[in-house]
PDB file of C-alpha atoms and ligand atoms in Angstrom:
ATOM      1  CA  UNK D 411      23.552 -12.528 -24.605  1.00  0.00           C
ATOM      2  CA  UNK D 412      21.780 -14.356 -27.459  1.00  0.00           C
ATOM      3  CA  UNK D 413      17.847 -14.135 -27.256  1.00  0.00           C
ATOM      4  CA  UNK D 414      17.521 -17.508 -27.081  1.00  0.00           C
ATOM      5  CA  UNK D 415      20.069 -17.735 -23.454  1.00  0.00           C
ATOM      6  CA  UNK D 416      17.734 -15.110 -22.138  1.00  0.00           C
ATOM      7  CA  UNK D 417      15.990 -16.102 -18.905  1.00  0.00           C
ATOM      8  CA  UNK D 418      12.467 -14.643 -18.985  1.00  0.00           C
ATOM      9  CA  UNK D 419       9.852 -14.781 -16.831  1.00  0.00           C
ATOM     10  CA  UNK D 420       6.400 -13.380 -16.099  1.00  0.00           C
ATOM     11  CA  UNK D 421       6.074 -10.663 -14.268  1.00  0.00           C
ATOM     12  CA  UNK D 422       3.805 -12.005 -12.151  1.00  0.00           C
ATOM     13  CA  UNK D 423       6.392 -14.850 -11.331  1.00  0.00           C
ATOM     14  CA  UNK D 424       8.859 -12.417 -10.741  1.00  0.00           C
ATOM     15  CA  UNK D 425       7.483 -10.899  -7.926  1.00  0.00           C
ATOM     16  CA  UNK D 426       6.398 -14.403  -6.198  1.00  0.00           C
ATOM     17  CA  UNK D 427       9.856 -15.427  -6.822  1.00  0.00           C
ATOM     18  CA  UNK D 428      11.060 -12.548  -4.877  1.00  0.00           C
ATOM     19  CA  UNK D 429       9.725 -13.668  -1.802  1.00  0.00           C
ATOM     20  CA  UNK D 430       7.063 -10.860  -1.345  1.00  0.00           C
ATOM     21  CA  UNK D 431       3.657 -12.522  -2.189  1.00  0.00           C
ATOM     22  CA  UNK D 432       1.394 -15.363  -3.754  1.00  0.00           C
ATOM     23  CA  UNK D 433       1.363 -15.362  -6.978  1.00  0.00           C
ATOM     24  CA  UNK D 434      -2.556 -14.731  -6.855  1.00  0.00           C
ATOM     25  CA  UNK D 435      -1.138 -11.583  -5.190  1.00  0.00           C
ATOM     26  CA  UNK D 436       0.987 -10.203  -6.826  1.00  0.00           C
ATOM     27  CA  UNK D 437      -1.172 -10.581 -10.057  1.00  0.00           C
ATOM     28  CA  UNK D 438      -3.687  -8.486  -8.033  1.00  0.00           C
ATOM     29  CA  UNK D 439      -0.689  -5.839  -7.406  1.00  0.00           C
ATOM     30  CA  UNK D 440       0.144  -5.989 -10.925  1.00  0.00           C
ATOM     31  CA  UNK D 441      -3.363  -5.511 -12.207  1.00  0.00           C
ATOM     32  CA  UNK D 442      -4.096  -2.594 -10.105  1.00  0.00           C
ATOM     33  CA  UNK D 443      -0.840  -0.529 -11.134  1.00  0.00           C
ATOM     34  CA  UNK D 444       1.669  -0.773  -8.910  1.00  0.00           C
ATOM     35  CA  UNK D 445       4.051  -2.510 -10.867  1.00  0.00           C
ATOM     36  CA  UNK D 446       6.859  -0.790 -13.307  1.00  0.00           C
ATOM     37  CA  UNK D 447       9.139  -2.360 -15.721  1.00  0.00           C
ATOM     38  CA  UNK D 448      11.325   0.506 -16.880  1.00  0.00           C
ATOM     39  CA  UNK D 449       9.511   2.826 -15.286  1.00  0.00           C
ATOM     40  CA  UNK D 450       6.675   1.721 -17.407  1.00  0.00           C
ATOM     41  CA  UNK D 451       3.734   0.805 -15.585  1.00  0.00           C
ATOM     42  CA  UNK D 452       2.634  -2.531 -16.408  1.00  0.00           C
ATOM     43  CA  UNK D 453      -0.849  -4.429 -16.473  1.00  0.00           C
ATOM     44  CA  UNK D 454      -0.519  -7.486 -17.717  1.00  0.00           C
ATOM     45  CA  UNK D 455       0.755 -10.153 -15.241  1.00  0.00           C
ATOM     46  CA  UNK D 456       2.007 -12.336 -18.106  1.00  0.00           C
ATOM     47  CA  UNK D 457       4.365  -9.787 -19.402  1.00  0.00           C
ATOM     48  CA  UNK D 458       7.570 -11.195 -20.116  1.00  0.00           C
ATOM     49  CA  UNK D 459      10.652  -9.876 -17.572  1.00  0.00           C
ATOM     50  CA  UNK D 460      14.591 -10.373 -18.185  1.00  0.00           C
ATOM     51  CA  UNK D 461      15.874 -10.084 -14.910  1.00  0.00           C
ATOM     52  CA  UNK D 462      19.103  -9.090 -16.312  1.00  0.00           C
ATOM     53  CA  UNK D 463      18.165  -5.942 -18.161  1.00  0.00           C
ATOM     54  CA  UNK D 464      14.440  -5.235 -17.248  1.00  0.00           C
ATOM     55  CA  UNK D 465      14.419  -2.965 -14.001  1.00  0.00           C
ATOM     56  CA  UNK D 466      10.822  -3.893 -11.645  1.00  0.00           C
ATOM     57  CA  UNK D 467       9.692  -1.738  -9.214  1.00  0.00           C
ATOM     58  CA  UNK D 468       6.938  -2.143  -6.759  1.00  0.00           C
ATOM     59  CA  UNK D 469       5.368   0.510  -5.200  1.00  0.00           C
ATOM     60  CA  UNK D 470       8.344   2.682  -6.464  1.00  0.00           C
ATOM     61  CA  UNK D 471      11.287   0.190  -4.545  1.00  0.00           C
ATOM     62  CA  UNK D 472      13.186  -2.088  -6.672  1.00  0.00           C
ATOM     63  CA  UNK D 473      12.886  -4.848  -6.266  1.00  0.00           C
ATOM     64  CA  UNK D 474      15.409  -6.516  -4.146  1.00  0.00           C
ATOM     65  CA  UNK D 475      16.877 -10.066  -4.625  1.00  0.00           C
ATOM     66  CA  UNK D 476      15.351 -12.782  -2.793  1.00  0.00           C
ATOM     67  CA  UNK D 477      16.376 -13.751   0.420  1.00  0.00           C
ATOM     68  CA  UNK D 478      15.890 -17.753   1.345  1.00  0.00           C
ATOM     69  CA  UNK D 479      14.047 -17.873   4.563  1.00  0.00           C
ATOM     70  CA  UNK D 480      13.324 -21.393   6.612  1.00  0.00           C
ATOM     71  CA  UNK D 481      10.479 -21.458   8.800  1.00  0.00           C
ATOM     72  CA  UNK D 482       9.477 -24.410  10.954  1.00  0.00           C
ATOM     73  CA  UNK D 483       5.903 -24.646  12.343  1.00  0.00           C
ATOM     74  CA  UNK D 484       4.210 -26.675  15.111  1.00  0.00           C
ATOM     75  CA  UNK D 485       0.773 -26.593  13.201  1.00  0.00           C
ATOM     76  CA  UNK D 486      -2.190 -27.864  15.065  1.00  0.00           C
ATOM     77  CA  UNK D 487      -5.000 -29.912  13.917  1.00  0.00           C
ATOM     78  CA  UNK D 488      -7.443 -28.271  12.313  1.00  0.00           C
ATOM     79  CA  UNK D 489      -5.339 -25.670  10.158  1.00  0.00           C
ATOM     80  CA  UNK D 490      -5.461 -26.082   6.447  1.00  0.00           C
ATOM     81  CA  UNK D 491      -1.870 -25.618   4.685  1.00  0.00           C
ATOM     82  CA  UNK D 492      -3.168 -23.483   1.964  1.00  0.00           C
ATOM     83  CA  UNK D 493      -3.183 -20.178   1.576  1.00  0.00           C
ATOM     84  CA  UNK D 494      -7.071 -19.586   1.329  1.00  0.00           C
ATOM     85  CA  UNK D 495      -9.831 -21.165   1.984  1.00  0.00           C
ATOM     86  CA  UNK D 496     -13.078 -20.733   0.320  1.00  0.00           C
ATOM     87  CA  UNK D 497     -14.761 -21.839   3.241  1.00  0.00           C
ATOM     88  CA  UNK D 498     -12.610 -19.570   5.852  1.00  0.00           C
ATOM     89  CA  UNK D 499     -11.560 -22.227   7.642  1.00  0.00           C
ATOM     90  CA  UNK D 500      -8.355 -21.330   9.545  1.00  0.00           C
ATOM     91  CA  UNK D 501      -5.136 -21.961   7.744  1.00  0.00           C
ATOM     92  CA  UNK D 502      -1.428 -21.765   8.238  1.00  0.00           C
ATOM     93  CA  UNK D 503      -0.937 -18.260   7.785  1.00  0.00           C
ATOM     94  CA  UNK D 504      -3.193 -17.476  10.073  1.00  0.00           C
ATOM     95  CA  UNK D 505      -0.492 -18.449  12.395  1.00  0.00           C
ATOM     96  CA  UNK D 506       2.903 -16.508  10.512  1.00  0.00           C
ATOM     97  CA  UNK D 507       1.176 -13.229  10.847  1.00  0.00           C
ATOM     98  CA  UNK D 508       4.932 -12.194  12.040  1.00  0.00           C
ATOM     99  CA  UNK D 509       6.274 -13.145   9.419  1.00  0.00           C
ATOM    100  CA  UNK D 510       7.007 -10.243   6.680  1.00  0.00           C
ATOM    101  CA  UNK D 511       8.358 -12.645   3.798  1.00  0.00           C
ATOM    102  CA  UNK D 512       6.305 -14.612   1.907  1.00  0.00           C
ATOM    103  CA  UNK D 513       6.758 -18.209   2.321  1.00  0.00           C
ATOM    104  CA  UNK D 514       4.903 -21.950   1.034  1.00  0.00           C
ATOM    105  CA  UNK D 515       4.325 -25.423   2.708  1.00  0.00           C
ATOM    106  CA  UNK D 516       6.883 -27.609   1.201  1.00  0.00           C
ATOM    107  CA  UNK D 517       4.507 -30.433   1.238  1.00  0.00           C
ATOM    108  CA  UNK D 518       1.069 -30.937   3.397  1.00  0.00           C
ATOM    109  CA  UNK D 519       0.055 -31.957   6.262  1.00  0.00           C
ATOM    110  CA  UNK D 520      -3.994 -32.616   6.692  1.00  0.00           C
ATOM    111  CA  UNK D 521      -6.153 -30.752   8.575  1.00  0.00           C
ATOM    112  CA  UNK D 522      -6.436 -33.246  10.908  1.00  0.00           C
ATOM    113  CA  UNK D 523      -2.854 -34.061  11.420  1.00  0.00           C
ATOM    114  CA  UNK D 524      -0.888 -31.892  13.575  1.00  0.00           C
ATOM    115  CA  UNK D 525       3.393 -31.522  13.779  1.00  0.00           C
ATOM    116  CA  UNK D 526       5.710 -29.979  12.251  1.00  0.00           C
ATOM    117  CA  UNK D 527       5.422 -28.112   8.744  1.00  0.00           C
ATOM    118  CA  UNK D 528       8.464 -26.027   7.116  1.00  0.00           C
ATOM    119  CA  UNK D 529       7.409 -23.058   4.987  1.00  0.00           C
ATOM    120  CA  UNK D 530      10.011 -21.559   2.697  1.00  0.00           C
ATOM    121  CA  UNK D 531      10.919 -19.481  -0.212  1.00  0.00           C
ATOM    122  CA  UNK D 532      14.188 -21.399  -1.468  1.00  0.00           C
ATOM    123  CA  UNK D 533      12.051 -24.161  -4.578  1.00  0.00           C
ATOM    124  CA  UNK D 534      15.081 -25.882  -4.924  1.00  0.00           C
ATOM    125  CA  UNK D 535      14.765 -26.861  -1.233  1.00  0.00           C
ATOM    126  CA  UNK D 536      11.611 -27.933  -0.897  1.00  0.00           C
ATOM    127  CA  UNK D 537      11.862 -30.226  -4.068  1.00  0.00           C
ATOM    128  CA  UNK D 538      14.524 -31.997  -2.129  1.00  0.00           C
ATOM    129  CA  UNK D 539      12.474 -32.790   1.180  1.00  0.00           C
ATOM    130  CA  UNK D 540       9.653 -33.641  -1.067  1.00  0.00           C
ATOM    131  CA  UNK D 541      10.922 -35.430  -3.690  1.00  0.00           C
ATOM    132  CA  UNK D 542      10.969 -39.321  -2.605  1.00  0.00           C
ATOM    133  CA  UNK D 543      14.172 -39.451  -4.710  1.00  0.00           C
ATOM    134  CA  UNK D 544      15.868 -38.042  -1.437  1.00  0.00           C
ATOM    135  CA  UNK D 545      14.431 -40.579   1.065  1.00  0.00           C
ATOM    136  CA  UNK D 546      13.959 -37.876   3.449  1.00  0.00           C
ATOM    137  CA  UNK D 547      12.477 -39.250   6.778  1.00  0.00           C
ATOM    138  CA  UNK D 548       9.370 -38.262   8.006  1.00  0.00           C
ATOM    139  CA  UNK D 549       8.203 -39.638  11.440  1.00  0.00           C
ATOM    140  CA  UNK D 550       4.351 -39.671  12.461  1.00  0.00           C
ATOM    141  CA  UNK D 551       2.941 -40.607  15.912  1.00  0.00           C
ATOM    142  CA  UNK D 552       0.019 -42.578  15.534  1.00  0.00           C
ATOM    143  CA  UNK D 553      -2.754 -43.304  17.915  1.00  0.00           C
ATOM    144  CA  UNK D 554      -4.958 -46.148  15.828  1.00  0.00           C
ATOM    145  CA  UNK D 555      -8.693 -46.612  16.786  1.00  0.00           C
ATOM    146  CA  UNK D 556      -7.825 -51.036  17.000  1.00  0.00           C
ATOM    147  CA  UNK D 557      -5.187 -52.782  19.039  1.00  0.00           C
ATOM    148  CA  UNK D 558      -2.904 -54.005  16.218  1.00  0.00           C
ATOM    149  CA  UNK D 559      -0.991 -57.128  16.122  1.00  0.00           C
ATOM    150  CA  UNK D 560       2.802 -57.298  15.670  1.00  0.00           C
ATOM    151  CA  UNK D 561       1.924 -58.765  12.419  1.00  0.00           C
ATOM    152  CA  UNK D 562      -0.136 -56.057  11.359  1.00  0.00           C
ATOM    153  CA  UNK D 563       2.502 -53.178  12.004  1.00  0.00           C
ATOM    154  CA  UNK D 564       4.874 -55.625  10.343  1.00  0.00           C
ATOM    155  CA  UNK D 565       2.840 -55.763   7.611  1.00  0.00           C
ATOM    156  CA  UNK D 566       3.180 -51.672   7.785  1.00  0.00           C
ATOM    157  CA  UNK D 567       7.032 -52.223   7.826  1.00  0.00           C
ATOM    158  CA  UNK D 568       7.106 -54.198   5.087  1.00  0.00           C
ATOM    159  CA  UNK D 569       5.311 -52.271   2.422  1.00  0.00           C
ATOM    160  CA  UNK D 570       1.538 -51.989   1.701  1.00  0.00           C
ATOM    161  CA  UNK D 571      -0.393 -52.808  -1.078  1.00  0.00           C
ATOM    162  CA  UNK D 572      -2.849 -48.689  -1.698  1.00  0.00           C
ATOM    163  CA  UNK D 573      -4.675 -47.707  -5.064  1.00  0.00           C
ATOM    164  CA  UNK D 574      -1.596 -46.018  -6.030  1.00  0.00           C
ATOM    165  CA  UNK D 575       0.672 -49.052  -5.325  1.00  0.00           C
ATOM    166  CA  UNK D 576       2.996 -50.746  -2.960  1.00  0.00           C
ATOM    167  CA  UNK D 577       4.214 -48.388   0.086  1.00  0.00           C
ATOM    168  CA  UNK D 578       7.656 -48.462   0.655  1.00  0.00           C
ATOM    169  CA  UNK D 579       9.650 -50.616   3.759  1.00  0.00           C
ATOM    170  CA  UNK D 580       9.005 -48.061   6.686  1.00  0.00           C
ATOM    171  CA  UNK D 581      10.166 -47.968  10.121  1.00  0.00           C
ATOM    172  CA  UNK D 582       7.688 -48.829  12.734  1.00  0.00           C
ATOM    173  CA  UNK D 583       8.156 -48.823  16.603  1.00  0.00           C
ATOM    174  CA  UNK D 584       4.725 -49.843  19.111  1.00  0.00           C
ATOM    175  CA  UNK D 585       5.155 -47.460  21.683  1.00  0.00           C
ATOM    176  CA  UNK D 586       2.380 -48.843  23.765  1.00  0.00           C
ATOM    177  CA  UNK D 587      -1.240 -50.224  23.898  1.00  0.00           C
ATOM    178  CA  UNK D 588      -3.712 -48.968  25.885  1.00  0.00           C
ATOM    179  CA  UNK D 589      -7.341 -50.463  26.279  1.00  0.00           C
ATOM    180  CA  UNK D 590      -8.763 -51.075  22.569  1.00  0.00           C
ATOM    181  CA  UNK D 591      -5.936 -48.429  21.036  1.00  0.00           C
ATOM    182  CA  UNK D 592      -2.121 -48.883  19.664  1.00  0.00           C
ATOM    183  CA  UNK D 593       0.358 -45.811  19.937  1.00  0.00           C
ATOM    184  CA  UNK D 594       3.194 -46.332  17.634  1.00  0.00           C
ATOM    185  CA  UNK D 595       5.988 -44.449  15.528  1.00  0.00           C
ATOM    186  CA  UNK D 596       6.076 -44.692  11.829  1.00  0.00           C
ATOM    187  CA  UNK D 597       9.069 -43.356   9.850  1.00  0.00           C
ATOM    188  CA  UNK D 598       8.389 -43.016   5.951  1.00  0.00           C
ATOM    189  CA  UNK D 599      10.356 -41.735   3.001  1.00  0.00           C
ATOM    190  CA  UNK D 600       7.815 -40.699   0.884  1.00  0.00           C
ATOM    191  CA  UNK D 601       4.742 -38.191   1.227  1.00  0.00           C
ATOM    192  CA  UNK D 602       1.803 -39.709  -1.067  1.00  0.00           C
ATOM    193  CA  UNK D 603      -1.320 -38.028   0.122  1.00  0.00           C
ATOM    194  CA  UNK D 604      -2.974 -39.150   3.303  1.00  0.00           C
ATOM    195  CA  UNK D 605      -0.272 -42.093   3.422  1.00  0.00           C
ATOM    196  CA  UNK D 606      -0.046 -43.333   6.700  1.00  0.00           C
ATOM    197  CA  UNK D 607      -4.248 -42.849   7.408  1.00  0.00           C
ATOM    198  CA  UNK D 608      -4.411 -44.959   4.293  1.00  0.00           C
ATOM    199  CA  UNK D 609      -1.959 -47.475   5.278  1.00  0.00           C
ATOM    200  CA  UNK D 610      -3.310 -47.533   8.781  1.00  0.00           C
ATOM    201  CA  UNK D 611      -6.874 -48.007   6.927  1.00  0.00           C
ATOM    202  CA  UNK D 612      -5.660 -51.165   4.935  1.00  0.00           C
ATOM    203  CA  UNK D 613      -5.120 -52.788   8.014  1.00  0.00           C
ATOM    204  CA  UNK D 614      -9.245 -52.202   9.004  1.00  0.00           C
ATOM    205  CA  UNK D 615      -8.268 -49.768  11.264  1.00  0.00           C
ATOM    206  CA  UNK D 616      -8.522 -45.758  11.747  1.00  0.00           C
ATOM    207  CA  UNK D 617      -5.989 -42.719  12.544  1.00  0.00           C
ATOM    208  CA  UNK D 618      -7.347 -41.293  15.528  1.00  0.00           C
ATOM    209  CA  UNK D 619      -4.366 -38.611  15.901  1.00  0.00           C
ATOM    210  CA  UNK D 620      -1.282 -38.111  14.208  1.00  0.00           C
ATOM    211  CA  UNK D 621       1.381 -35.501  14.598  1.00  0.00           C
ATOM    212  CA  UNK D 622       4.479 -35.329  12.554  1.00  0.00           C
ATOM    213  CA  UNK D 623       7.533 -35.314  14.887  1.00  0.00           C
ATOM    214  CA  UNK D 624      10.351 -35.212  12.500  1.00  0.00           C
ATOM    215  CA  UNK D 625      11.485 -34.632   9.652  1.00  0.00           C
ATOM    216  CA  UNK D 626      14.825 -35.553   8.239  1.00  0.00           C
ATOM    217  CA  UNK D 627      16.886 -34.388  11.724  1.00  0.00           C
ATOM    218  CA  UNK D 628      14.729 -31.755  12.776  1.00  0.00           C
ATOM    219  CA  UNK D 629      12.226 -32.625  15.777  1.00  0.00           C
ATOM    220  CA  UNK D 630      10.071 -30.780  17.077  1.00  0.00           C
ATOM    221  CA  UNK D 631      11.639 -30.684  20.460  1.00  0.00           C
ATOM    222  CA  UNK D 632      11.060 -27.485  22.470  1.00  0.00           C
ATOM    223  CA  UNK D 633       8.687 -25.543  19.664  1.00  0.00           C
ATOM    224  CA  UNK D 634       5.307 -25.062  21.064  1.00  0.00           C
ATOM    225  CA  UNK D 635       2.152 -26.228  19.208  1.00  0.00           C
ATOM    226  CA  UNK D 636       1.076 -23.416  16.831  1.00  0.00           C
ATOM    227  CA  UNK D 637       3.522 -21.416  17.084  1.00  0.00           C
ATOM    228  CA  UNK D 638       7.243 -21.316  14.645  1.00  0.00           C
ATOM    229  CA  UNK D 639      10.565 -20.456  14.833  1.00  0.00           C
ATOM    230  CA  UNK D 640      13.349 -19.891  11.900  1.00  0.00           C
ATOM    231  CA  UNK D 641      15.585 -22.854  11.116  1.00  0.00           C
ATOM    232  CA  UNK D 642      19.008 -22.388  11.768  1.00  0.00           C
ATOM    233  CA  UNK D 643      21.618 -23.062   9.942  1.00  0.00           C
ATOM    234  CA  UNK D 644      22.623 -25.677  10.967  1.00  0.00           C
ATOM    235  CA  UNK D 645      19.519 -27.842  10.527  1.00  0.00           C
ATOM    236  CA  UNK D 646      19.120 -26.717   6.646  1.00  0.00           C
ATOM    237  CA  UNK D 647      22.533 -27.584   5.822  1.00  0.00           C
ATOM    238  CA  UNK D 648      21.891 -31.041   7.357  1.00  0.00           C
ATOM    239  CA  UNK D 649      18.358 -31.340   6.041  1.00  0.00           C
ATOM    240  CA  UNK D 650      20.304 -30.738   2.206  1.00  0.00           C
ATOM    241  CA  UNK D 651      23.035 -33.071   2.847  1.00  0.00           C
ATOM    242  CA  UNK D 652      20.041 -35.847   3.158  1.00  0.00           C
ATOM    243  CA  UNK D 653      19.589 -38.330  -0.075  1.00  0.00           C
ATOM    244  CA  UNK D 654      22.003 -38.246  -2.821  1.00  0.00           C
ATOM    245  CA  UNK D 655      24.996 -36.291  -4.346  1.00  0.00           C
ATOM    246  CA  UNK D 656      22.152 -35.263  -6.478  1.00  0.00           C
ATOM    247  CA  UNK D 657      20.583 -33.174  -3.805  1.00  0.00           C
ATOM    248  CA  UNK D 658      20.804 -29.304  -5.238  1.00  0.00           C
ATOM    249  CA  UNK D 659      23.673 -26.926  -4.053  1.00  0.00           C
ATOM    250  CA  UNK D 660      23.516 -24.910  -0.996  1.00  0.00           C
ATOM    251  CA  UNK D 661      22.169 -21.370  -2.333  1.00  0.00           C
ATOM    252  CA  UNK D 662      23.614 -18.145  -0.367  1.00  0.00           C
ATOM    253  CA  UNK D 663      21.564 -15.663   1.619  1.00  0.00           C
ATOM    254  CA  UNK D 664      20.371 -18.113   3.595  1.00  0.00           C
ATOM    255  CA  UNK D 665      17.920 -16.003   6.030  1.00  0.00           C
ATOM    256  CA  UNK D 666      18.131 -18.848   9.483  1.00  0.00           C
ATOM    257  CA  UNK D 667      18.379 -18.258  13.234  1.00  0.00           C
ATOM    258  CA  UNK D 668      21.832 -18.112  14.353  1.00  0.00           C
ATOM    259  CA  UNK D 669      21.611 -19.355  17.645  1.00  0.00           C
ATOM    260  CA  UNK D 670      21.352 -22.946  18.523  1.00  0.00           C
ATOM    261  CA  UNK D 671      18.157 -25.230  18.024  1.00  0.00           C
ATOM    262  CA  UNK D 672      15.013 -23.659  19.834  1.00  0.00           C
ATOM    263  CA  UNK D 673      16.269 -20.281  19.999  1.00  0.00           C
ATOM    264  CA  UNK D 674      15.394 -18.726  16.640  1.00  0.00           C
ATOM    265  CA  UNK D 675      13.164 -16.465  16.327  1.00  0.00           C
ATOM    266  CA  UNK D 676       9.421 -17.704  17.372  1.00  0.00           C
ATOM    267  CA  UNK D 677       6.162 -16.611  15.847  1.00  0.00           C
ATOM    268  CA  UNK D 678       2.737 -16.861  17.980  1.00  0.00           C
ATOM    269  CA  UNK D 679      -0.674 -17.357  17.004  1.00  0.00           C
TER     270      UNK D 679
HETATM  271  N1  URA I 944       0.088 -39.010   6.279  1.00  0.00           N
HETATM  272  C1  URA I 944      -1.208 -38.714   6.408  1.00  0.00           C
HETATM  273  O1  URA I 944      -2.053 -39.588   6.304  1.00  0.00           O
HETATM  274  N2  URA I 944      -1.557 -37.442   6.666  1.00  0.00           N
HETATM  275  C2  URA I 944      -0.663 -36.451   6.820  1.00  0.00           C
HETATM  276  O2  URA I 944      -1.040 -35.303   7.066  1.00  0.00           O
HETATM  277  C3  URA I 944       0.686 -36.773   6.680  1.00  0.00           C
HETATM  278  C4  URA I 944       1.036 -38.057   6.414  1.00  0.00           C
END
């Protein structure tokens, strides 16, 4: 192959790519020595790696291709999804201790919002429930601090005016009122940051709670709040097929419970 068709990569990236750690991590690993490339040990995490003739080995195993893994988490409020936190408050991984592959929020939820989060290795995935090119749903329950009009959750429907412009037509049920509070269901198609407390703030109001019930056709259903379960199949094809022909191919080795929804494999806190 011509030099300039050669894939490279660092070698740091390689071994995040693999599935196996952060990258913070693995430049750690690399750093302290455990690292080969041709049974040369390597230091530097930015050394370049051509994964079709350079041979890395951690710990002395090669390393093995990566295997796409889907988890889906009921996080609760008060979790961050990052991986650290300089403040050691709780975060996400706190609750996939079970979980021997490394995996990364596609998207956020904030700490305050509770609901479902998927974690996974597979980029190309994650770009396509993220990207707003792909309209992939996401439903919220919302309990607002002020009893809002039908006008005002219109005015949600319709599209709001934020500071980084006009929100997109959403779908918005009232589920019910109760004393000086409305409960209602929002479904959106994009995931600016803190979206639907900002929307629900232009409309001099405040998100008490919100949990994310859905997303795309995966609901939360029977999964329990903090802990997860794999995807199956099933859902990640359907979760893919969402949006355009543009969406990315299926990639093999997909690592997903077999069994129907709710009985994959479940992770506790
Ligand atoms: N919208 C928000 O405001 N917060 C979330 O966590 C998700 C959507």
């Amino acid at each position: 192959m011509a030099p300039a068709q050669r894939v490279l990569k660092t070698l740091d990236r390689v071994l995040s790519k693999a599935g196996i750690c952060s990258r913070t991590e693995a430049r750690e690993w690399i750093v302290r020595g455990r690292v080969k490339v041709n049974a040369k040990t390597i230091r530097d995490p930015e050394h370049w790696v051509d994964l079709d003739h350079d041979a890395v080995v951690l710990d002395g195993k090669p390393l093995q291709a990566e295997k796409k893994i889907y988890v889906l988490l009921y996080k609760p409020k008060g979790f961050l999804t990052t991986y650290k936190d300089p403040e050691g408050r709780p975060t996400v991984y706190d609750l996939l201790q079970k979980l021997d592959q490394w995996v990364f929020p596609v998207g956020r939820l904030d700490q305050d919002t509770s609901g479902l989060l998927i974690l996974t290795n597979d980029t190309a995935f994650a770009e396509h429930i993220t990207n707003p090119e792909f309209h992939v749903q996401k439903t919220y329950l919302v309990k607002a601090s002020t009893l809002l009009s039908d006008e005002q959750l219109g005015s949600l429907r319709d599209g709001l005016e934020l500071k980084d412009g006009l929100t997109r037509p959403a779908k918005v049920k009232r589920i019910r009122d109760s004393e000086s509070k409305t409960f209602f269901e929002i479904t959106i198609t994009e995931g600016r940051n803190r979206q639907v407390r900002r929307m629900v703030e232009a409309l001099d109001s405040q998100v008490l709670k919100l949990v994310r019930v859905s997303i795309g056709t995966v609901r939360i259903e029977r999964l329990q709040i903090g802990h997860w379960r794999l995807m199956t199949h099933e859902e990640v094809r359907a979760l893919r097929k969402i949006g355009s022909k543009a969406a990315p191919k299926p990639t093999s080795g997909v690592q997903a419970g077999r069994a129907g929804r709710g009985h994959g494999r479940e992770g506790h806190p």
